């Protein structure tokens, strides 16, 4: 029987980030049900750092995470950011909506600006002339090195004495003498004062094992696929580009483009597979909106982005079980807000003083308590 002050369940970016922050202060054990960490959505993410993305609380936590990405304190071997840029485009009749959206995100994305149709094509020559009324360009958007971020947290966790157990799906749990006694599928048993539920799409299922009421996790599938750049077009240097109505987006990956129909299809927690019909729809839309002339694709994949009803993450002690800590429903924002949210959540869980700056991030965390869902 192994003992830990905190047991973290889930080896995606949410689990390894909060496990690392906690391990700076207390013994931590992390359990992952798969044979590899980040097997599901975290390992399939084309992660970007977009300060205008998501609800207000998410934007605050994202902006608060920038300093970590630019100067990471964990054991990171290469830069976490690489230049990308974001171009959001509005079709005919959508220009006023894009103006309103830009005004709503300007505080979080101060470098963003509205650009006329002619400049839209200068920024992204892959787009089709005459198809767009207006654009919004944010040069501060960057691509996140998902693998290095994940590995940096893992190295830091282990350097702090934390341990990781894979193929360790939790199958039973009970309270005994003021602690959780947790058994995994191999029969190994561990005790911990506190359990952190960072199980992504499986978070409600994990809660049920502990006798904790669900919070309404909604796993939403999103598909993606790769296409070749047109002859004479260099993919590198073209920004992440997406439609204002979120019906498609694409971004460079080497000398190809990673494209997505940006669908949000509810499905049970599982090893998600790409949706052929959604991909076909995206190909039609992209062939109309761009000069990609897509005839074939390669390497399609999918992941599950997890939400609750109000679209905000769920972070904090359960209202019925204070020793059961939710760290879930991070949607499509998990990578970009991981540093600030894990630091603040670890401080709350351990009763430590919160980081003083920026105050808006600490205010945002208060909105994420699971008590709002009860």
CSV table of C-alpha atoms in Angstrom, one decimal, residues 192-342:
chain,number,residue,atom,x,y,z
A,192,UNK,CA,-4.3,9.8,0.1
A,193,UNK,CA,-5.6,12.7,2.1
A,194,UNK,CA,-7.0,14.4,-1.0
A,195,UNK,CA,-7.9,13.2,-4.5
A,196,UNK,CA,-7.8,15.5,-7.5
A,197,UNK,CA,-10.1,14.4,-10.3
A,198,UNK,CA,-8.3,15.5,-13.6
A,199,UNK,CA,-9.7,12.7,-15.7
A,200,UNK,CA,-10.9,14.7,-18.6
A,201,UNK,CA,-13.9,13.1,-20.4
A,202,UNK,CA,-14.0,10.4,-17.7
A,203,UNK,CA,-14.3,12.9,-14.8
A,204,UNK,CA,-17.9,12.1,-14.0
A,205,UNK,CA,-17.2,8.4,-14.2
A,206,UNK,CA,-14.3,8.7,-11.8
A,207,UNK,CA,-16.5,10.8,-9.4
A,208,UNK,CA,-19.0,7.9,-9.4
A,209,UNK,CA,-16.3,5.5,-8.2
A,210,UNK,CA,-15.8,7.8,-5.2
A,211,UNK,CA,-19.5,8.2,-4.5
A,212,UNK,CA,-19.4,11.8,-5.6
A,213,UNK,CA,-22.2,13.4,-7.6
A,214,UNK,CA,-21.4,14.2,-11.2
A,215,UNK,CA,-21.1,17.8,-12.4
A,216,UNK,CA,-22.4,17.2,-15.9
A,217,UNK,CA,-19.3,16.6,-18.0
A,218,UNK,CA,-20.1,16.9,-21.7
A,219,UNK,CA,-17.4,15.3,-24.0
A,220,UNK,CA,-17.6,17.0,-27.4
A,221,UNK,CA,-15.8,15.4,-30.4
A,222,UNK,CA,-13.7,17.5,-32.7
A,223,UNK,CA,-12.1,16.1,-35.9
A,224,UNK,CA,-9.0,17.2,-37.8
A,225,UNK,CA,-7.1,16.3,-40.9
A,226,UNK,CA,-4.0,17.2,-42.9
A,227,UNK,CA,-3.9,18.6,-46.5
A,228,UNK,CA,-1.1,19.6,-48.8
A,229,UNK,CA,-0.4,23.2,-49.5
A,230,UNK,CA,-1.2,24.3,-53.1
A,231,UNK,CA,1.6,24.5,-55.6
A,232,UNK,CA,3.7,27.7,-55.1
A,233,UNK,CA,2.3,28.3,-51.6
A,234,UNK,CA,4.5,28.0,-48.5
A,235,UNK,CA,2.5,27.0,-45.5
A,236,UNK,CA,5.0,28.3,-43.0
A,237,UNK,CA,4.2,31.9,-42.0
A,238,UNK,CA,0.5,31.7,-42.6
A,239,UNK,CA,-1.5,32.3,-39.4
A,240,UNK,CA,-4.1,30.2,-37.8
A,241,UNK,CA,-7.2,31.2,-39.8
A,242,UNK,CA,-10.8,30.6,-38.9
A,243,UNK,CA,-14.3,31.7,-39.8
A,244,UNK,CA,-16.2,33.9,-37.5
A,245,UNK,CA,-19.1,31.3,-37.3
A,246,UNK,CA,-16.6,28.6,-36.2
A,247,UNK,CA,-17.4,26.3,-39.1
A,248,UNK,CA,-13.8,25.7,-40.0
A,249,UNK,CA,-10.2,26.7,-39.3
A,250,UNK,CA,-6.7,25.7,-40.5
A,251,UNK,CA,-3.1,26.3,-39.5
A,252,UNK,CA,0.3,25.4,-40.8
A,253,UNK,CA,2.0,22.2,-39.7
A,254,UNK,CA,5.4,22.0,-41.4
A,255,UNK,CA,4.7,22.3,-45.1
A,256,UNK,CA,1.1,21.1,-44.8
A,257,UNK,CA,-2.1,22.5,-43.3
A,258,UNK,CA,-4.0,21.0,-40.3
A,259,UNK,CA,-7.7,21.7,-40.9
A,260,UNK,CA,-10.8,21.1,-38.8
A,261,UNK,CA,-14.5,21.3,-39.2
A,262,UNK,CA,-14.6,22.6,-35.6
A,263,UNK,CA,-17.6,20.5,-34.8
A,264,UNK,CA,-18.8,19.9,-31.3
A,265,UNK,CA,-20.6,16.5,-31.3
A,266,UNK,CA,-21.6,15.1,-27.9
A,267,UNK,CA,-20.5,11.5,-27.4
A,268,UNK,CA,-19.7,9.2,-24.4
A,269,UNK,CA,-16.1,9.2,-23.1
A,270,UNK,CA,-14.1,7.0,-25.5
A,271,UNK,CA,-11.1,6.9,-27.9
A,272,UNK,CA,-12.6,9.4,-30.3
A,273,UNK,CA,-12.6,8.7,-34.0
A,274,UNK,CA,-12.8,11.4,-36.8
A,275,UNK,CA,-16.2,12.1,-38.3
A,276,UNK,CA,-16.1,11.5,-42.1
A,277,UNK,CA,-19.3,13.5,-42.7
A,278,UNK,CA,-18.0,16.6,-40.8
A,279,UNK,CA,-14.7,16.3,-42.6
A,280,UNK,CA,-16.5,16.2,-46.0
A,281,UNK,CA,-18.5,19.3,-45.0
A,282,UNK,CA,-15.3,21.1,-44.0
A,283,UNK,CA,-13.6,20.2,-47.2
A,284,UNK,CA,-16.6,21.8,-49.2
A,285,UNK,CA,-16.5,24.9,-47.0
A,286,UNK,CA,-12.7,25.3,-47.3
A,287,UNK,CA,-12.7,24.7,-51.1
A,288,UNK,CA,-15.2,27.6,-51.3
A,289,UNK,CA,-13.4,29.9,-48.9
A,290,UNK,CA,-9.8,29.2,-49.9
A,291,UNK,CA,-7.6,28.2,-52.9
A,292,UNK,CA,-6.6,24.9,-51.3
A,293,UNK,CA,-8.5,22.9,-53.8
A,294,UNK,CA,-8.6,19.9,-51.5
A,295,UNK,CA,-9.1,16.6,-53.3
A,296,UNK,CA,-7.6,14.3,-50.7
A,297,UNK,CA,-6.6,14.3,-47.0
A,298,UNK,CA,-4.2,12.5,-44.8
A,299,UNK,CA,-3.9,11.5,-41.1
A,300,UNK,CA,-7.4,12.3,-39.9
A,301,UNK,CA,-7.8,12.2,-36.1
A,302,UNK,CA,-10.2,13.4,-33.4
A,303,UNK,CA,-10.3,14.3,-29.7
A,304,UNK,CA,-12.8,15.0,-27.0
A,305,UNK,CA,-13.0,18.5,-25.6
A,306,UNK,CA,-14.9,18.4,-22.3
A,307,UNK,CA,-17.3,21.1,-21.0
A,308,UNK,CA,-20.1,21.6,-18.5
A,309,UNK,CA,-23.3,23.5,-19.2
A,310,UNK,CA,-21.9,27.0,-18.7
A,311,UNK,CA,-18.7,26.4,-20.7
A,312,UNK,CA,-16.3,27.2,-17.8
A,313,UNK,CA,-13.8,24.8,-16.2
A,314,UNK,CA,-14.7,23.1,-12.9
A,315,UNK,CA,-12.0,23.7,-10.3
A,316,UNK,CA,-12.3,23.3,-6.5
A,317,UNK,CA,-13.4,21.1,-3.7
A,318,UNK,CA,-16.7,19.2,-4.0
A,319,UNK,CA,-19.4,20.8,-1.9
A,320,UNK,CA,-20.2,17.4,-0.4
A,321,UNK,CA,-16.7,15.9,-0.2
A,322,UNK,CA,-14.0,18.5,0.6
A,323,UNK,CA,-11.3,16.0,0.2
A,324,UNK,CA,-12.4,15.4,-3.5
A,325,UNK,CA,-11.1,18.2,-5.7
A,326,UNK,CA,-12.4,18.8,-9.2
A,327,UNK,CA,-10.0,19.8,-11.9
A,328,UNK,CA,-12.0,19.2,-15.1
A,329,UNK,CA,-14.0,20.5,-18.0
A,330,UNK,CA,-11.2,22.6,-19.5
A,331,UNK,CA,-12.8,22.5,-23.0
A,332,UNK,CA,-10.4,23.6,-25.7
A,333,UNK,CA,-8.5,25.8,-23.4
A,334,UNK,CA,-6.5,23.3,-21.3
A,335,UNK,CA,-3.1,24.0,-22.8
A,336,UNK,CA,-3.2,27.8,-22.8
A,337,UNK,CA,-4.5,28.3,-19.3
A,338,UNK,CA,-2.6,25.4,-17.6
A,339,UNK,CA,0.1,27.4,-15.9
A,340,UNK,CA,-2.0,30.0,-14.2
A,341,UNK,CA,-4.9,27.8,-13.3
A,342,UNK,CA,-2.7,25.0,-11.9
